[in-house]
JSON list of C-alpha atoms in Angstrom, two decimals:
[
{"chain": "F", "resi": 1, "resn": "UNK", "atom": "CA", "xyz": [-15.19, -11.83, 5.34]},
{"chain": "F", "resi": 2, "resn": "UNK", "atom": "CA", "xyz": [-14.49, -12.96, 1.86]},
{"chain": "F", "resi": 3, "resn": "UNK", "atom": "CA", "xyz": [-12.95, -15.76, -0.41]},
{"chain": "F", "resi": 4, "resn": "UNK", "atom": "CA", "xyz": [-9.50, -15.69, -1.31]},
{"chain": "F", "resi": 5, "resn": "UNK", "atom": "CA", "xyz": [-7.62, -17.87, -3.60]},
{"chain": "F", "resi": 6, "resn": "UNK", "atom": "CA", "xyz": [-4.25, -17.88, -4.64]},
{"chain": "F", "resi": 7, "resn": "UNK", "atom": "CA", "xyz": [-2.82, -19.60, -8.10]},
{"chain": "F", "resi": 8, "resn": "UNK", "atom": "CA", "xyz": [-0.52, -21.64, -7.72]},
{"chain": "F", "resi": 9, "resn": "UNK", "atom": "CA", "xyz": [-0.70, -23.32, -4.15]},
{"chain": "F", "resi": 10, "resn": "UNK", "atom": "CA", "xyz": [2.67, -24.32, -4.70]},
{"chain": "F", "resi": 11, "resn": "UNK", "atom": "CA", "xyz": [5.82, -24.58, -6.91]},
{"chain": "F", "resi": 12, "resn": "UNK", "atom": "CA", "xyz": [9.45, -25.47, -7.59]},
{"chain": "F", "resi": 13, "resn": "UNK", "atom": "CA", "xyz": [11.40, -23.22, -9.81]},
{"chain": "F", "resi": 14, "resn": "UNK", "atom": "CA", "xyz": [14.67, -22.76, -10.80]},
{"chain": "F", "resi": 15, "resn": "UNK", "atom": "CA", "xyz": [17.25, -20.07, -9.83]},
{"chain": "F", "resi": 16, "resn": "UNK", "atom": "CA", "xyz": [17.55, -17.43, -12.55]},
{"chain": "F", "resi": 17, "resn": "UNK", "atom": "CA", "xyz": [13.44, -17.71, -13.67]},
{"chain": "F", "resi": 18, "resn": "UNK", "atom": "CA", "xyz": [9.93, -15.61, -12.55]},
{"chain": "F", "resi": 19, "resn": "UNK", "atom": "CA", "xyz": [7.02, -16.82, -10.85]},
{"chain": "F", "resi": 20, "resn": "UNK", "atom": "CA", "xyz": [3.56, -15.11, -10.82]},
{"chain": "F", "resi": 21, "resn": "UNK", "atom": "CA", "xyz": [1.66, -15.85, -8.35]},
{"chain": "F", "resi": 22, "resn": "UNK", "atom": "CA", "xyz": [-2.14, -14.64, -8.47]},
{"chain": "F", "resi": 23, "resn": "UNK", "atom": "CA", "xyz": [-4.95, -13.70, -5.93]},
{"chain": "F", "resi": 24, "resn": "UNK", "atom": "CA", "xyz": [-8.51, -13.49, -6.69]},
{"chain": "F", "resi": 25, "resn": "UNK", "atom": "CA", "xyz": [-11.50, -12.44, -4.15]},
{"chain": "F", "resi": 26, "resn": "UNK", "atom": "CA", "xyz": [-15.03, -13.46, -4.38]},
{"chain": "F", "resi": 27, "resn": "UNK", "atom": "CA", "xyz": [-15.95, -9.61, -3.45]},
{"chain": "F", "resi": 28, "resn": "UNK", "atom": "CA", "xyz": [-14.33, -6.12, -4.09]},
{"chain": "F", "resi": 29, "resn": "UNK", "atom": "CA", "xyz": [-11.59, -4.85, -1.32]},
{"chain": "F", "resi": 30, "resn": "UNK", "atom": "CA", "xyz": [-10.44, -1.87, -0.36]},
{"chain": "F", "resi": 31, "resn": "UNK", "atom": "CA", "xyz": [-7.15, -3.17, 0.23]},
{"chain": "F", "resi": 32, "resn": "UNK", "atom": "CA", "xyz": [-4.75, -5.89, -1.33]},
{"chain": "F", "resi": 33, "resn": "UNK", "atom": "CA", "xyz": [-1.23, -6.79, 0.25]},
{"chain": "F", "resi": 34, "resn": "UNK", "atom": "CA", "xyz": [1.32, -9.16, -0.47]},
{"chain": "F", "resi": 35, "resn": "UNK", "atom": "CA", "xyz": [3.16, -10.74, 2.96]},
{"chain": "F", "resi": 36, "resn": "UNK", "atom": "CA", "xyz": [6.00, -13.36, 2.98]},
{"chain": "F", "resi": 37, "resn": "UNK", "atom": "CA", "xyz": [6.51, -15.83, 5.52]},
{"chain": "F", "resi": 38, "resn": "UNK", "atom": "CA", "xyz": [10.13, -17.96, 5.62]},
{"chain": "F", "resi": 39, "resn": "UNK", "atom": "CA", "xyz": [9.74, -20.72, 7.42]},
{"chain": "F", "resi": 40, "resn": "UNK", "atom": "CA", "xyz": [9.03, -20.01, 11.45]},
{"chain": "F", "resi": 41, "resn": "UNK", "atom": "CA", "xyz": [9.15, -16.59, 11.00]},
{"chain": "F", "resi": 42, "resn": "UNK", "atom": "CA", "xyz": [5.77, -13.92, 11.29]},
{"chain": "F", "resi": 43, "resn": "UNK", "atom": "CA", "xyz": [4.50, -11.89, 8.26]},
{"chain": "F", "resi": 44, "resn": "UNK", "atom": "CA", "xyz": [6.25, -9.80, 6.60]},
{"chain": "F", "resi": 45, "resn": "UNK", "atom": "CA", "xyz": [4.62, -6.73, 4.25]},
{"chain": "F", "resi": 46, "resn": "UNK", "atom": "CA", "xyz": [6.32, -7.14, 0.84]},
{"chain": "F", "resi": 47, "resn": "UNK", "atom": "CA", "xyz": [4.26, -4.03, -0.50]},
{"chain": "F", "resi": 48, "resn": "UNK", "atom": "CA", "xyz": [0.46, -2.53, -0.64]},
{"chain": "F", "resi": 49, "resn": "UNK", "atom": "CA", "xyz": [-1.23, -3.57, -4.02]},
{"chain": "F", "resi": 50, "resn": "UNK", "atom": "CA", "xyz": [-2.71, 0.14, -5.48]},
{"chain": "F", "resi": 51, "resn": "UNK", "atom": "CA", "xyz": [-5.62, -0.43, -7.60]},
{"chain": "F", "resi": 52, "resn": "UNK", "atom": "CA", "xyz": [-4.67, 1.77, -11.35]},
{"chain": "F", "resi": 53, "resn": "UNK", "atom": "CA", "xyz": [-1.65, 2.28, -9.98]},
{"chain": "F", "resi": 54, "resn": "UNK", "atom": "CA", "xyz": [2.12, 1.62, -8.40]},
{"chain": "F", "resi": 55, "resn": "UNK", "atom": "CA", "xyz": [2.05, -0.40, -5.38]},
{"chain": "F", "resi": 56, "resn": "UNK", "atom": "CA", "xyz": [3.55, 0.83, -2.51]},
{"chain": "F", "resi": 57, "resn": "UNK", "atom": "CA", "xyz": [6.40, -0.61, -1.34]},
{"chain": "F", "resi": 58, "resn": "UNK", "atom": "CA", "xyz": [8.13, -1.76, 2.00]},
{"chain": "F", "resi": 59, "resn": "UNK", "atom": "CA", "xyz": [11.59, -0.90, 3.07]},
{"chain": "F", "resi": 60, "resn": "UNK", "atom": "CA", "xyz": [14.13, -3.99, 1.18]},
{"chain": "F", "resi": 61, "resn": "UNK", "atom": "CA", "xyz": [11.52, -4.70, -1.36]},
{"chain": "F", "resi": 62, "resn": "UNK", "atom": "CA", "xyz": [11.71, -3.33, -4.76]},
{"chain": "F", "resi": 63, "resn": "UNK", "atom": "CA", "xyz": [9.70, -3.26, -8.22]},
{"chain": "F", "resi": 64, "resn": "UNK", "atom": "CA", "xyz": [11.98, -4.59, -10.33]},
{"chain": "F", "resi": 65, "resn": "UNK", "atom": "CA", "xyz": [12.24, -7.84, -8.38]},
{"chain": "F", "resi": 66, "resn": "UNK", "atom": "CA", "xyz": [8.28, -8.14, -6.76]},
{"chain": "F", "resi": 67, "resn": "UNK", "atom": "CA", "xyz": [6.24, -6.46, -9.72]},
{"chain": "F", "resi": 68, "resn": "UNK", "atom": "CA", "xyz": [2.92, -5.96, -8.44]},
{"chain": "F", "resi": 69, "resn": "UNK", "atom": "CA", "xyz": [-0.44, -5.66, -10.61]},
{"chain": "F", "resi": 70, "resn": "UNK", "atom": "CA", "xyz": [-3.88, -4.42, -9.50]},
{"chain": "F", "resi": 71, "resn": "UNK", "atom": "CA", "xyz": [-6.43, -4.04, -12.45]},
{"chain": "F", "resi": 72, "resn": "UNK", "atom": "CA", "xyz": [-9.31, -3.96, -10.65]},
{"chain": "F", "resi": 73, "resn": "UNK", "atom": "CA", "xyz": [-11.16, -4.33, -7.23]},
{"chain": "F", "resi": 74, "resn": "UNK", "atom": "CA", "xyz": [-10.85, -8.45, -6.93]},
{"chain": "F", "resi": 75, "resn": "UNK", "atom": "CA", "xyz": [-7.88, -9.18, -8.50]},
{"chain": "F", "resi": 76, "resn": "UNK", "atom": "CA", "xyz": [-3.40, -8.58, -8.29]},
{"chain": "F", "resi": 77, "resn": "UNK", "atom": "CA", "xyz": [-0.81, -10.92, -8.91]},
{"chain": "F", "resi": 78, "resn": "UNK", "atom": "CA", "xyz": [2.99, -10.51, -7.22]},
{"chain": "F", "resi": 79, "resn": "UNK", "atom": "CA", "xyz": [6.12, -11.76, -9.61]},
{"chain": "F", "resi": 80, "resn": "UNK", "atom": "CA", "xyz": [8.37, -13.09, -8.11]},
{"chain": "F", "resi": 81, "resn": "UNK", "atom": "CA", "xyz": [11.77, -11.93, -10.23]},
{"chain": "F", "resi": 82, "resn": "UNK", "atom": "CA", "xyz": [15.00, -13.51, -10.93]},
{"chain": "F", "resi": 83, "resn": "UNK", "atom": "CA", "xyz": [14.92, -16.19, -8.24]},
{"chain": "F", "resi": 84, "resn": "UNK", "atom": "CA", "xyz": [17.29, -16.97, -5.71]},
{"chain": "F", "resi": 85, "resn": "UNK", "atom": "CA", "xyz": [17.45, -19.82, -2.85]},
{"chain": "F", "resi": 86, "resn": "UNK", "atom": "CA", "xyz": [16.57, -17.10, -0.62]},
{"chain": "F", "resi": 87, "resn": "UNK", "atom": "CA", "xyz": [13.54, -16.71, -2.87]},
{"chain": "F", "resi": 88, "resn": "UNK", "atom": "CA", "xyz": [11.91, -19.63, -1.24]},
{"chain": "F", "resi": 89, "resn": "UNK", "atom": "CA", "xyz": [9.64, -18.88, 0.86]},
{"chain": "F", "resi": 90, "resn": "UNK", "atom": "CA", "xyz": [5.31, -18.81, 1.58]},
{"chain": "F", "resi": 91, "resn": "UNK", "atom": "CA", "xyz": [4.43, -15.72, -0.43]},
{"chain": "F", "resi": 92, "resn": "UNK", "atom": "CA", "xyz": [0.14, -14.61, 1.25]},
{"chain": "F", "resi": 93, "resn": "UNK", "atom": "CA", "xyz": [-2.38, -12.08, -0.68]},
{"chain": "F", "resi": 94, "resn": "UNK", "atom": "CA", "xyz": [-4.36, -10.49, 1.99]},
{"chain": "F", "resi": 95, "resn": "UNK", "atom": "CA", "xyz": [-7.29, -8.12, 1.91]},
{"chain": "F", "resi": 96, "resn": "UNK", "atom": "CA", "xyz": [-9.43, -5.78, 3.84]},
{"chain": "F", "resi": 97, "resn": "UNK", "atom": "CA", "xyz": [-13.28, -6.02, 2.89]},
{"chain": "F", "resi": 98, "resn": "UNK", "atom": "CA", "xyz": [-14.85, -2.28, 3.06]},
{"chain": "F", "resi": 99, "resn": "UNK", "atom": "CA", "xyz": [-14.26, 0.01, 5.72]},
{"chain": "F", "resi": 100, "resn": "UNK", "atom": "CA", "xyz": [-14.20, -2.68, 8.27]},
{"chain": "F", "resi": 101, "resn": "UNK", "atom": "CA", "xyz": [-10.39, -3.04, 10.04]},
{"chain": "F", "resi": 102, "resn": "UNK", "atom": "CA", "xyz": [-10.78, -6.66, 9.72]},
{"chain": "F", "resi": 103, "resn": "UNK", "atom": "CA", "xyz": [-7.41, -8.21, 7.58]},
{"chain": "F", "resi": 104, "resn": "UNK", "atom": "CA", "xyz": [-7.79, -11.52, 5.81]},
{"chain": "F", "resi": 105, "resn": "UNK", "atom": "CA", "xyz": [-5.42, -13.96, 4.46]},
{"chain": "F", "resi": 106, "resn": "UNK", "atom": "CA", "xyz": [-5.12, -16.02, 1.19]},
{"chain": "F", "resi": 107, "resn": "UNK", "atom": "CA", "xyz": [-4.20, -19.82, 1.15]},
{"chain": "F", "resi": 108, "resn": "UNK", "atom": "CA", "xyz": [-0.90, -18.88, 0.40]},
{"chain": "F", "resi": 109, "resn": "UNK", "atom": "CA", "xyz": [1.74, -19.59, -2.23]},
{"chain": "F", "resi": 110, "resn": "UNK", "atom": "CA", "xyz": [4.74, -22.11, -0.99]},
{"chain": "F", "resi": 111, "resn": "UNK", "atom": "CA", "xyz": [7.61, -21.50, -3.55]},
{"chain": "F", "resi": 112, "resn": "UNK", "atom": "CA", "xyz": [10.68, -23.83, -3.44]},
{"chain": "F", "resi": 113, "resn": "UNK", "atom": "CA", "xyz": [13.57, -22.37, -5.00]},
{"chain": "F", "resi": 114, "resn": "UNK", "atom": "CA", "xyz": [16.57, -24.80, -6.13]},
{"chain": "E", "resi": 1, "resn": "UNK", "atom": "CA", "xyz": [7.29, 3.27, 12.32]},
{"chain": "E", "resi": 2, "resn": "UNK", "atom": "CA", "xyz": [5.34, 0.70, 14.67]},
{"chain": "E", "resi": 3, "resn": "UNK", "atom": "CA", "xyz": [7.44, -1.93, 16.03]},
{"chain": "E", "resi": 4, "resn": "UNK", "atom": "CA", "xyz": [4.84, -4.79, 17.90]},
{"chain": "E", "resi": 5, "resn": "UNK", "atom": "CA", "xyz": [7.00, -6.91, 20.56]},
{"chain": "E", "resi": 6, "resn": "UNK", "atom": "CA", "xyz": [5.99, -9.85, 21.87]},
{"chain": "E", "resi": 7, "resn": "UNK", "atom": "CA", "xyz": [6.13, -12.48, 24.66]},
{"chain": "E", "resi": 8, "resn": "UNK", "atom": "CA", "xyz": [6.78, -15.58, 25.29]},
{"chain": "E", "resi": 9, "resn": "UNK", "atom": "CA", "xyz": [8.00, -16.82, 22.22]},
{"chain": "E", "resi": 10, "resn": "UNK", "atom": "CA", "xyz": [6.93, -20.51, 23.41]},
{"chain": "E", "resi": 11, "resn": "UNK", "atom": "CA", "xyz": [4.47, -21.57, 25.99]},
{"chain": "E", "resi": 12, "resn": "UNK", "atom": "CA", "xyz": [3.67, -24.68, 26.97]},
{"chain": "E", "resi": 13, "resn": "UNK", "atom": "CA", "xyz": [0.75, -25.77, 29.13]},
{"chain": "E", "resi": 14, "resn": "UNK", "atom": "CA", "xyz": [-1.43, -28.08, 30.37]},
{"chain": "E", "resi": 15, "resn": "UNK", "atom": "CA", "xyz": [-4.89, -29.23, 28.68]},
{"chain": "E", "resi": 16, "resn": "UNK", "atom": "CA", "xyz": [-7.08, -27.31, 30.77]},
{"chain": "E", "resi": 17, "resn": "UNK", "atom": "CA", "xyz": [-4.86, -24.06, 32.16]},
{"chain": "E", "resi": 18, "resn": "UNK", "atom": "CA", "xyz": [-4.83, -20.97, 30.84]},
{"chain": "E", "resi": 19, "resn": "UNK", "atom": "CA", "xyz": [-2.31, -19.77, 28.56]},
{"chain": "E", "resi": 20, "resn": "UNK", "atom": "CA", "xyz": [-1.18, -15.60, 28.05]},
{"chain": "E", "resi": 21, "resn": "UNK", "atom": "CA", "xyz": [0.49, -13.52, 25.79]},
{"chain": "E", "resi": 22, "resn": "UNK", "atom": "CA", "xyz": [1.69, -10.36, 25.84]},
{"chain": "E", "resi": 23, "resn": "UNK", "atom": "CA", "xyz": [2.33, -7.66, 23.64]},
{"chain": "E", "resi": 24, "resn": "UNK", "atom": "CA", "xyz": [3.59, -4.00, 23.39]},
{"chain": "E", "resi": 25, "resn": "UNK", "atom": "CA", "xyz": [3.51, -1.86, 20.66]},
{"chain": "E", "resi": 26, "resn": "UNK", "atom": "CA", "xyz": [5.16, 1.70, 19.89]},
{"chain": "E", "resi": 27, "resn": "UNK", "atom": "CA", "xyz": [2.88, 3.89, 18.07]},
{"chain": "E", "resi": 28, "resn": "UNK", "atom": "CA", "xyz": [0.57, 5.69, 20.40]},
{"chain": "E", "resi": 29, "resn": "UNK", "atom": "CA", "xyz": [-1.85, 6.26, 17.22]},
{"chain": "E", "resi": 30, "resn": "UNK", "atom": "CA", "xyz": [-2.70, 2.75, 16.91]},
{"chain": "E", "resi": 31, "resn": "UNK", "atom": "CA", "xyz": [-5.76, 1.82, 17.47]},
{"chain": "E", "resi": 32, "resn": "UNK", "atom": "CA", "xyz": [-6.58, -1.25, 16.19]},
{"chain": "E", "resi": 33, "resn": "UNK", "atom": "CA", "xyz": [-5.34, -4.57, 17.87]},
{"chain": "E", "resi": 34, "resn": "UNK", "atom": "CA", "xyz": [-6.03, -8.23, 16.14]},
{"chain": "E", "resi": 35, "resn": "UNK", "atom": "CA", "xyz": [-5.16, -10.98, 17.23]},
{"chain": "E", "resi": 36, "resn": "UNK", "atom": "CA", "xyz": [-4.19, -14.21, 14.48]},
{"chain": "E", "resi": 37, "resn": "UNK", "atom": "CA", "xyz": [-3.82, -17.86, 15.13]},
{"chain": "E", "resi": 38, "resn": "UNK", "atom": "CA", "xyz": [-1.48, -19.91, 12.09]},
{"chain": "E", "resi": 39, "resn": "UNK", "atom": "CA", "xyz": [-1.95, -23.72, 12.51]},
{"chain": "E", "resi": 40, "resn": "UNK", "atom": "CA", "xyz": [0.99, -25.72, 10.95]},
{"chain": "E", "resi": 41, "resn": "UNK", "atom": "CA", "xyz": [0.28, -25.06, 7.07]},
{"chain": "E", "resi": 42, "resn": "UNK", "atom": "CA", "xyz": [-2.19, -23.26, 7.10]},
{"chain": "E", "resi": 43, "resn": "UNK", "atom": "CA", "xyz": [-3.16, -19.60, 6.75]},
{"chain": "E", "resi": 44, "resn": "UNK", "atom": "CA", "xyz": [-3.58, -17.00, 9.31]},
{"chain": "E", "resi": 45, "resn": "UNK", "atom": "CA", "xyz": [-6.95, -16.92, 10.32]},
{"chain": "E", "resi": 46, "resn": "UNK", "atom": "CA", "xyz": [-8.67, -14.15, 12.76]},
{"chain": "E", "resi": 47, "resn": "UNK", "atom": "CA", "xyz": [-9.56, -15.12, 16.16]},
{"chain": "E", "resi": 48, "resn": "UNK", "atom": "CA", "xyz": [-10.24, -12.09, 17.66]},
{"chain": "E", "resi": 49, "resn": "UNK", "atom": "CA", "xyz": [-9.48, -8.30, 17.94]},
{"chain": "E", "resi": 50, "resn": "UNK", "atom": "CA", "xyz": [-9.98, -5.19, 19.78]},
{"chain": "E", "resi": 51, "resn": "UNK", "atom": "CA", "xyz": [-10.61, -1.26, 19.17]},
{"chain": "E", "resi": 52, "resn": "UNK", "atom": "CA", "xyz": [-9.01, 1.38, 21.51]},
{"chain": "E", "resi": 53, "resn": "UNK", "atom": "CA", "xyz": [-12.25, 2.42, 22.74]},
{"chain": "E", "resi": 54, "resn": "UNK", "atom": "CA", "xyz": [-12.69, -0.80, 24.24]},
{"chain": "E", "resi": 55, "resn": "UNK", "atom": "CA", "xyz": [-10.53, -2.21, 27.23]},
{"chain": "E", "resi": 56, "resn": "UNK", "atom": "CA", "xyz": [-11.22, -5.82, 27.14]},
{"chain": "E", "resi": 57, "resn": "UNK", "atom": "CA", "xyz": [-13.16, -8.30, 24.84]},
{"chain": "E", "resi": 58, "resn": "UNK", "atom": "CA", "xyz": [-14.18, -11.80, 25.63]},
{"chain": "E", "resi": 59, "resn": "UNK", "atom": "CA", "xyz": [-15.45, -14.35, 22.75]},
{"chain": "E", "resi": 60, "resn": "UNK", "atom": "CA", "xyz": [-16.05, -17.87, 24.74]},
{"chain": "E", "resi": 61, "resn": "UNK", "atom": "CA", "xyz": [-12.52, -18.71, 25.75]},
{"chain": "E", "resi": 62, "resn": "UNK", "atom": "CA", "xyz": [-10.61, -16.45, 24.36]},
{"chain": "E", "resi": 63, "resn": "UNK", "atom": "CA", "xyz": [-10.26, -12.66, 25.71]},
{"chain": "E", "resi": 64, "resn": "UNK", "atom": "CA", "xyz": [-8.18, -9.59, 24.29]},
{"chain": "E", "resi": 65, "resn": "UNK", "atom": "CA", "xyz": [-7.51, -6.84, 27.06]},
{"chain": "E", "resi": 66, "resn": "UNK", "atom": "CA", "xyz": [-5.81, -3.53, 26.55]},
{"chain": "E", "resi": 67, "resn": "UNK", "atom": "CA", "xyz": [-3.76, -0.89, 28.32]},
{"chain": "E", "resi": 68, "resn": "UNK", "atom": "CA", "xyz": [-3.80, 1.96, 25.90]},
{"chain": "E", "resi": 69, "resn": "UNK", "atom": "CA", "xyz": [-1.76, 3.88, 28.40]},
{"chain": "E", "resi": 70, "resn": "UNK", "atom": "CA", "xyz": [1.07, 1.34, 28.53]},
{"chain": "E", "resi": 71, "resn": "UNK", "atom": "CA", "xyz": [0.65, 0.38, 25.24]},
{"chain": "E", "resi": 72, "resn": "UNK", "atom": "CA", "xyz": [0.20, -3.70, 25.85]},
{"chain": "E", "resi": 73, "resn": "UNK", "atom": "CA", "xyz": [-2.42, -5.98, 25.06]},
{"chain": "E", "resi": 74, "resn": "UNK", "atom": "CA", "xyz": [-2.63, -9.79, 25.52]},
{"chain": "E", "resi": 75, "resn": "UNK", "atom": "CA", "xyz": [-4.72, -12.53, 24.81]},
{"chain": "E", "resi": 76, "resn": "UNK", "atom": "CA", "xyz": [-6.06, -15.06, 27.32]},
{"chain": "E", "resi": 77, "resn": "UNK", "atom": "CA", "xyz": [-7.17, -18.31, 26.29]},
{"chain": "E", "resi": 78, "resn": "UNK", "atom": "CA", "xyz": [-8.65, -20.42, 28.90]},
{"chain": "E", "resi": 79, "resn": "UNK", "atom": "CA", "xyz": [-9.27, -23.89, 29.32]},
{"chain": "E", "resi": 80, "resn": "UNK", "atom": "CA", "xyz": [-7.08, -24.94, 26.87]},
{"chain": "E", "resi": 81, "resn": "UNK", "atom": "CA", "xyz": [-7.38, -28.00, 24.24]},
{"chain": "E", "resi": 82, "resn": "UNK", "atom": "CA", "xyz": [-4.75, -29.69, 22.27]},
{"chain": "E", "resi": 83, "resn": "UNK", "atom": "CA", "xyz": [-6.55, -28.31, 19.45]},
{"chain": "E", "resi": 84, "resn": "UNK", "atom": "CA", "xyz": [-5.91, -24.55, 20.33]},
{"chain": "E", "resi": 85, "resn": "UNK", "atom": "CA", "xyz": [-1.47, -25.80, 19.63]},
{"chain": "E", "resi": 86, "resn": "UNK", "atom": "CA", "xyz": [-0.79, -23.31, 16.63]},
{"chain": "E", "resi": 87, "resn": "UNK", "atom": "CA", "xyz": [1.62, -19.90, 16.82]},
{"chain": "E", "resi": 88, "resn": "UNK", "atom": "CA", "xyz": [-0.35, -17.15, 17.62]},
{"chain": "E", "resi": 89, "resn": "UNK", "atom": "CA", "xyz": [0.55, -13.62, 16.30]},
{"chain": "E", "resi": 90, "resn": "UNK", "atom": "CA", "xyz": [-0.07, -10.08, 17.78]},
{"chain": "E", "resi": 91, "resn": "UNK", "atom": "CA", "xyz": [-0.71, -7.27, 15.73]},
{"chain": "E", "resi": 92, "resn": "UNK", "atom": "CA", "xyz": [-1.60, -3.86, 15.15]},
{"chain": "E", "resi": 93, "resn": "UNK", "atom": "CA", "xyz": [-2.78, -0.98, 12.79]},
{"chain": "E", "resi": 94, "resn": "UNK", "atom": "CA", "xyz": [-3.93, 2.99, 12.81]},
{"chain": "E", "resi": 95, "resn": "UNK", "atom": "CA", "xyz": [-6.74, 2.98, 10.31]},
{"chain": "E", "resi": 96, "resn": "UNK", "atom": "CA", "xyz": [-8.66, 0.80, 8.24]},
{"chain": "E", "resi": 97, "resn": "UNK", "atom": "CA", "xyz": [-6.30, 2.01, 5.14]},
{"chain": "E", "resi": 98, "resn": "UNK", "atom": "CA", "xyz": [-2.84, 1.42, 7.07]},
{"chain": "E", "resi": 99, "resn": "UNK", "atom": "CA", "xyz": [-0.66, -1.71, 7.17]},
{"chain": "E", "resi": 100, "resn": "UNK", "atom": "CA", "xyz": [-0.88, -4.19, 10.24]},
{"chain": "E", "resi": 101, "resn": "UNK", "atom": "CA", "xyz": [2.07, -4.86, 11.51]},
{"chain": "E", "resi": 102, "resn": "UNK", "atom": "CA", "xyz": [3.10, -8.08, 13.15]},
{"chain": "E", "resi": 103, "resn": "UNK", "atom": "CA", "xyz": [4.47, -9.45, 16.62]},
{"chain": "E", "resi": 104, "resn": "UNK", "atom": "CA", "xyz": [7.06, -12.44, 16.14]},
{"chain": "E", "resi": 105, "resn": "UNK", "atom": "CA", "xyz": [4.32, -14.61, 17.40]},
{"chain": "E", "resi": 106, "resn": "UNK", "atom": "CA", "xyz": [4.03, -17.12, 19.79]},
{"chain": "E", "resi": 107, "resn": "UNK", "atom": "CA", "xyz": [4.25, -20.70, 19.55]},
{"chain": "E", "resi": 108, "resn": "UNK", "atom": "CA", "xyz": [1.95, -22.43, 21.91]},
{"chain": "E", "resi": 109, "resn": "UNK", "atom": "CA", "xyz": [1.35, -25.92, 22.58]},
{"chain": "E", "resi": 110, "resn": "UNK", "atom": "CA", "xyz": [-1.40, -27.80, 24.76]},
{"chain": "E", "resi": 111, "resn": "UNK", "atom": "CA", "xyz": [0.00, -30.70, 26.22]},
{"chain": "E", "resi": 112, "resn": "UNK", "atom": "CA", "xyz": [-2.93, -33.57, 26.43]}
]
């Protein structure tokens, strides 16, 4: 497995701003992604963090609203553009350790939008 | 894509009974099956999971079968404790370089 933590745990902003949320890992991964969760709802991929490069990104989520940065093997942070209510939400780094299939999840980021 | 269904949304039991749930999934190439439990606030942590080449796997109480033919997989957890109340998600992924995607989960809780 491996250590994930996510900066900030938590955070109220206000409509109109950006948030940047970061996730670090205690080891290198072979693959980042950012989730969202709205309350009682499941996961739901916001985009594939590339290392070097573009992330890849799922149907209804764009760039210029979740910019996504990978420098290197341990590190990406997800912005969080131009907030909205609708913004609010529990924004989760996850990772894959090696070639293993196993998926873990970071402590999570619970933004409050008002 | 790969669309994962999956059933009950609730379930309620007893301390002590078993609880099941069930899921299906669409893409036949899919071949890896994990299985997450989410306590209230907390992350998603992994409780167990499964590889195609493998019909069932047991880990004290909890056990992942699946039907690669039909497509479904559930978990059974038996001999259930308060402490095993969280939503439980379903999940599945082709490789070790694809996206999992997610059931709706299920939100199950152990009544003392």
């Amino acid at each position: 497995s491996a250590v994930i933590s996510q900066k900030p745990s938590r955070d109220i902003c206000q409509r109109g701003t950006s948030l940047t949320i970061q996730c670090q890992v205690d080891s290198q991964v072979t693959m980042m992604f950012w989730y969202r969760q709205q309350p009682g709802q499941s996961l739901t991929l916001i985009a594939t963090a590339n290392q070097g490069s573009e992330a890849t990104y799922e149907s209804g989520f764009v760039i210029d609203k979740f910019p996504i940065s990978r420098p290197n093997l341990t590190f990406s942070t997800l912005t969080v553009s131009n907030m909205s209510p609708e913004d609010s939400s529990i924004y989760l780094c996850s990772v894959v350790v090696g070639l293993s299939y196993e998926q873990y999840f970071g402590p999570g980021t619970r933004l409050t939008v008002t | 894509g790969e669309n994962v269904e999956q059933h009950p949304s609730t379930l309620s039991v007893q301390e002590g009974d078993s609880a099941v749930i069930k899921c299906t999934y669409s893409d036949s190439a899919s071949n890896y099956f994990p299985w997450y439990k989410q306590e209230l606030g907390k992350r998603p942590q992994l409780i167990i999971d499964i590889r195609s080449n493998v019909g069932e796997k047991k880990d004290q109480r909890i056990a992942v079968t699946l039907n690669k033919t039909a497509k479904h997989f559930s978990l059974h957890i038996t001999e259930t404790q308060p402490e095993d109340s969280a939503v439980y998600f379903c999940a599945a992924r082709k490789t070790s370089y694809d996206k999992v995607i997610f059931g709706p989960g299920t939100s199950l809780s152990v009544i003392p």
